Amino acid sequence: MQYQANSPEDYISQAPEARQEALKKLRQTIKTNLPKGFEEGIQYGMIGYYVPHSMYPDGYHCSPKEPLPFMSFASQKNSINLYHSGIYAVPEIHDWFVSEYPKHCKRKLDMGKSCIRFKKPEEIPFELIAELSQKMTVEDWVQVYEQTIKK
């Protein structure tokens, strides 16, 4: 679902009421655990966490006017989706997440390249997401990103 939101609070207020508490908790979990330097805002129609132009002036290579995206989440039609660029770009983070997930959830992992789908808000593994949020600093992400786009 696409929301016309101007802020994370606005985004959450437009989501279905049954998901709002989970979205608020997900937002707080990420904000509390994400290393310093990432900024929060609305990016690509989702609540996003990105490297600001003040830290990485080149921005996102696909759209340099956009700050470099890192992590985001969205309330979609059938699920709450979490996107994490480190899972996609860093095999060690991907493998760590896949191996840790069953320790936190009974439901089978529903995951794409960088997208993790949670069909039931009450089954979101907030502790695992807190750990995932801590895995990369801004500097780590910029270094991985630059190595990836140069390939």
mmCIF file of C-alpha atoms in Angstrom:
data_model
loop_
_atom_site.group_PDB
_atom_site.id
_atom_site.type_symbol
_atom_site.label_atom_id
_atom_site.label_comp_id
_atom_site.label_asym_id
_atom_site.label_seq_id
_atom_site.Cartn_x
_atom_site.Cartn_y
_atom_site.Cartn_z
ATOM 1 C CA MET A 1 0.000 0.000 0.000
ATOM 2 C CA GLN A 2 1.272 3.447 -0.869
ATOM 3 C CA TYR A 3 0.761 6.227 1.662
ATOM 4 C CA GLN A 4 1.103 9.928 0.966
ATOM 5 C CA ALA A 5 2.939 10.651 4.197
ATOM 6 C CA ASN A 6 5.187 13.576 5.072
ATOM 7 C CA SER A 7 6.671 12.107 8.247
ATOM 8 C CA PRO A 8 7.032 8.749 9.986
ATOM 9 C CA GLU A 9 4.238 9.714 12.383
ATOM 10 C CA ASP A 10 1.986 10.606 9.456
ATOM 11 C CA TYR A 11 2.813 7.286 7.757
ATOM 12 C CA ILE A 12 1.919 5.258 10.847
ATOM 13 C CA SER A 13 -1.323 7.184 11.368
ATOM 14 C CA GLN A 14 -2.420 6.215 7.829
ATOM 15 C CA ALA A 15 -1.694 2.504 8.318
ATOM 16 C CA PRO A 16 -4.475 0.132 9.361
ATOM 17 C CA GLU A 17 -5.235 0.592 13.043
ATOM 18 C CA ALA A 18 -4.464 -3.061 13.774
ATOM 19 C CA ARG A 19 -0.856 -2.493 12.638
ATOM 20 C CA GLN A 20 -0.126 0.882 14.177
ATOM 21 C CA GLU A 21 1.252 -0.370 17.503
ATOM 22 C CA ALA A 22 3.574 -2.836 15.754
ATOM 23 C CA LEU A 23 4.772 -0.090 13.382
ATOM 24 C CA LYS A 24 5.422 2.261 16.303
ATOM 25 C CA LYS A 25 7.367 -0.453 18.122
ATOM 26 C CA LEU A 26 9.331 -1.340 14.980
ATOM 27 C CA ARG A 27 10.207 2.318 14.461
ATOM 28 C CA GLN A 28 11.328 2.719 18.076
ATOM 29 C CA THR A 29 13.359 -0.503 17.936
ATOM 30 C CA ILE A 30 15.234 0.668 14.854
ATOM 31 C CA LYS A 31 15.763 4.237 16.104
ATOM 32 C CA THR A 32 17.078 3.008 19.450
ATOM 33 C CA ASN A 33 19.517 0.521 17.929
ATOM 34 C CA LEU A 34 20.676 2.024 14.645
ATOM 35 C CA PRO A 35 24.190 3.494 14.964
ATOM 36 C CA LYS A 36 24.598 7.275 14.997
ATOM 37 C CA GLY A 37 24.661 9.064 11.670
ATOM 38 C CA PHE A 38 21.684 7.514 9.915
ATOM 39 C CA GLU A 39 18.694 9.799 9.486
ATOM 40 C CA GLU A 40 15.020 8.904 9.507
ATOM 41 C CA GLY A 41 12.391 10.135 7.098
ATOM 42 C CA ILE A 42 10.036 9.146 4.334
ATOM 43 C CA GLN A 43 11.913 7.658 1.408
ATOM 44 C CA TYR A 44 10.353 5.823 -1.528
ATOM 45 C CA GLY A 45 6.972 5.945 0.192
ATOM 46 C CA MET A 46 8.206 4.127 3.324
ATOM 47 C CA ILE A 47 9.726 4.995 6.667
ATOM 48 C CA GLY A 48 13.392 4.967 5.792
ATOM 49 C CA TYR A 49 16.792 5.249 7.417
ATOM 50 C CA TYR A 50 19.512 6.625 5.198
ATOM 51 C CA VAL A 51 22.930 8.234 5.016
ATOM 52 C CA PRO A 52 22.346 11.985 4.731
ATOM 53 C CA HIS A 53 24.005 14.036 1.996
ATOM 54 C CA SER A 54 26.004 15.815 4.700
ATOM 55 C CA MET A 55 27.837 12.509 5.305
ATOM 56 C CA TYR A 56 27.713 11.105 1.767
ATOM 57 C CA PRO A 57 27.220 13.932 -0.766
ATOM 58 C CA ASP A 58 27.094 11.562 -3.770
ATOM 59 C CA GLY A 59 23.734 10.208 -2.640
ATOM 60 C CA TYR A 60 22.137 7.150 -4.177
ATOM 61 C CA HIS A 61 23.658 6.355 -7.599
ATOM 62 C CA CYS A 62 20.237 5.646 -9.140
ATOM 63 C CA SER A 63 19.007 9.060 -8.020
ATOM 64 C CA PRO A 64 21.834 11.225 -6.596
ATOM 65 C CA LYS A 65 19.362 13.789 -5.203
ATOM 66 C CA GLU A 66 18.178 11.035 -2.831
ATOM 67 C CA PRO A 67 20.269 10.275 0.249
ATOM 68 C CA LEU A 68 21.813 6.804 0.296
ATOM 69 C CA PRO A 69 19.107 4.378 1.528
ATOM 70 C CA PHE A 70 19.987 1.751 4.121
ATOM 71 C CA MET A 71 16.951 0.381 5.942
ATOM 72 C CA SER A 72 13.209 0.893 5.714
ATOM 73 C CA PHE A 73 9.867 -0.615 6.539
ATOM 74 C CA ALA A 74 6.387 -0.457 5.103
ATOM 75 C CA SER A 75 2.871 -1.596 5.776
ATOM 76 C CA GLN A 76 1.902 -3.500 2.641
ATOM 77 C CA LYS A 77 -1.404 -5.128 1.729
ATOM 78 C CA ASN A 78 -0.675 -8.516 3.335
ATOM 79 C CA SER A 79 2.344 -7.882 5.548
ATOM 80 C CA ILE A 80 4.682 -5.489 7.276
ATOM 81 C CA ASN A 81 7.916 -5.532 5.295
ATOM 82 C CA LEU A 82 11.367 -4.699 6.572
ATOM 83 C CA TYR A 83 14.114 -3.879 4.085
ATOM 84 C CA HIS A 84 17.778 -3.989 5.105
ATOM 85 C CA SER A 85 20.508 -3.316 2.548
ATOM 86 C CA GLY A 86 23.133 -5.103 4.639
ATOM 87 C CA ILE A 87 21.227 -8.377 4.356
ATOM 88 C CA TYR A 88 21.378 -7.997 0.591
ATOM 89 C CA ALA A 89 24.967 -6.772 0.260
ATOM 90 C CA VAL A 90 26.841 -8.554 3.050
ATOM 91 C CA PRO A 91 26.662 -12.375 2.991
ATOM 92 C CA GLU A 92 27.770 -12.645 6.633
ATOM 93 C CA ILE A 93 24.833 -10.498 7.786
ATOM 94 C CA HIS A 94 22.427 -12.465 5.597
ATOM 95 C CA ASP A 95 23.689 -15.793 6.932
ATOM 96 C CA TRP A 96 23.622 -14.543 10.521
ATOM 97 C CA PHE A 97 20.021 -13.355 10.161
ATOM 98 C CA VAL A 98 18.817 -16.564 8.513
ATOM 99 C CA SER A 99 20.429 -18.696 11.237
ATOM 100 C CA GLU A 100 19.140 -16.516 14.105
ATOM 101 C CA TYR A 101 15.577 -16.105 12.854
ATOM 102 C CA PRO A 102 14.320 -19.575 13.953
ATOM 103 C CA LYS A 103 15.507 -18.812 17.504
ATOM 104 C CA HIS A 104 13.065 -15.883 17.615
ATOM 105 C CA CYS A 105 10.107 -17.044 15.493
ATOM 106 C CA LYS A 106 8.110 -20.208 15.034
ATOM 107 C CA ARG A 107 6.880 -19.160 11.595
ATOM 108 C CA LYS A 108 9.030 -19.921 8.542
ATOM 109 C CA LEU A 109 11.169 -17.011 7.359
ATOM 110 C CA ASP A 110 9.498 -15.178 4.455
ATOM 111 C CA MET A 111 12.352 -13.289 2.833
ATOM 112 C CA GLY A 112 13.427 -11.874 -0.514
ATOM 113 C CA LYS A 113 16.843 -10.402 -1.364
ATOM 114 C CA SER A 114 16.598 -7.567 1.144
ATOM 115 C CA CYS A 115 12.955 -7.828 2.215
ATOM 116 C CA ILE A 116 11.633 -9.645 5.255
ATOM 117 C CA ARG A 117 7.851 -10.036 5.340
ATOM 118 C CA PHE A 118 5.874 -10.338 8.567
ATOM 119 C CA LYS A 119 2.294 -11.455 7.940
ATOM 120 C CA LYS A 120 1.334 -11.240 11.608
ATOM 121 C CA PRO A 121 2.396 -8.067 13.435
ATOM 122 C CA GLU A 122 2.416 -9.895 16.768
ATOM 123 C CA GLU A 123 5.135 -12.218 15.446
ATOM 124 C CA ILE A 124 7.677 -9.532 14.554
ATOM 125 C CA PRO A 125 10.970 -10.475 16.304
ATOM 126 C CA PHE A 126 11.816 -7.053 17.740
ATOM 127 C CA GLU A 127 14.895 -8.285 19.644
ATOM 128 C CA LEU A 128 16.337 -9.777 16.454
ATOM 129 C CA ILE A 129 15.602 -6.570 14.533
ATOM 130 C CA ALA A 130 17.350 -4.610 17.282
ATOM 131 C CA GLU A 131 20.454 -6.777 16.787
ATOM 132 C CA LEU A 132 20.210 -6.459 13.002
ATOM 133 C CA SER A 133 19.970 -2.671 13.302
ATOM 134 C CA GLN A 134 23.283 -2.594 15.178
ATOM 135 C CA LYS A 135 25.231 -4.629 12.604
ATOM 136 C CA MET A 136 26.442 -1.768 10.360
ATOM 137 C CA THR A 137 27.580 1.779 10.986
ATOM 138 C CA VAL A 138 27.171 4.554 8.425
ATOM 139 C CA GLU A 139 30.850 4.150 7.551
ATOM 140 C CA ASP A 140 30.452 0.381 7.111
ATOM 141 C CA TRP A 141 27.460 0.861 4.823
ATOM 142 C CA VAL A 142 29.133 3.536 2.676
ATOM 143 C CA GLN A 143 32.197 1.316 2.238
ATOM 144 C CA VAL A 144 30.096 -1.728 1.241
ATOM 145 C CA TYR A 145 27.940 0.415 -1.042
ATOM 146 C CA GLU A 146 30.937 1.922 -2.847
ATOM 147 C CA GLN A 147 32.508 -1.511 -3.348
ATOM 148 C CA THR A 148 29.197 -2.840 -4.669
ATOM 149 C CA ILE A 149 28.543 -0.064 -7.226
ATOM 150 C CA LYS A 150 32.112 -0.243 -8.564
ATOM 151 C CA LYS A 151 31.653 -3.891 -9.593
#
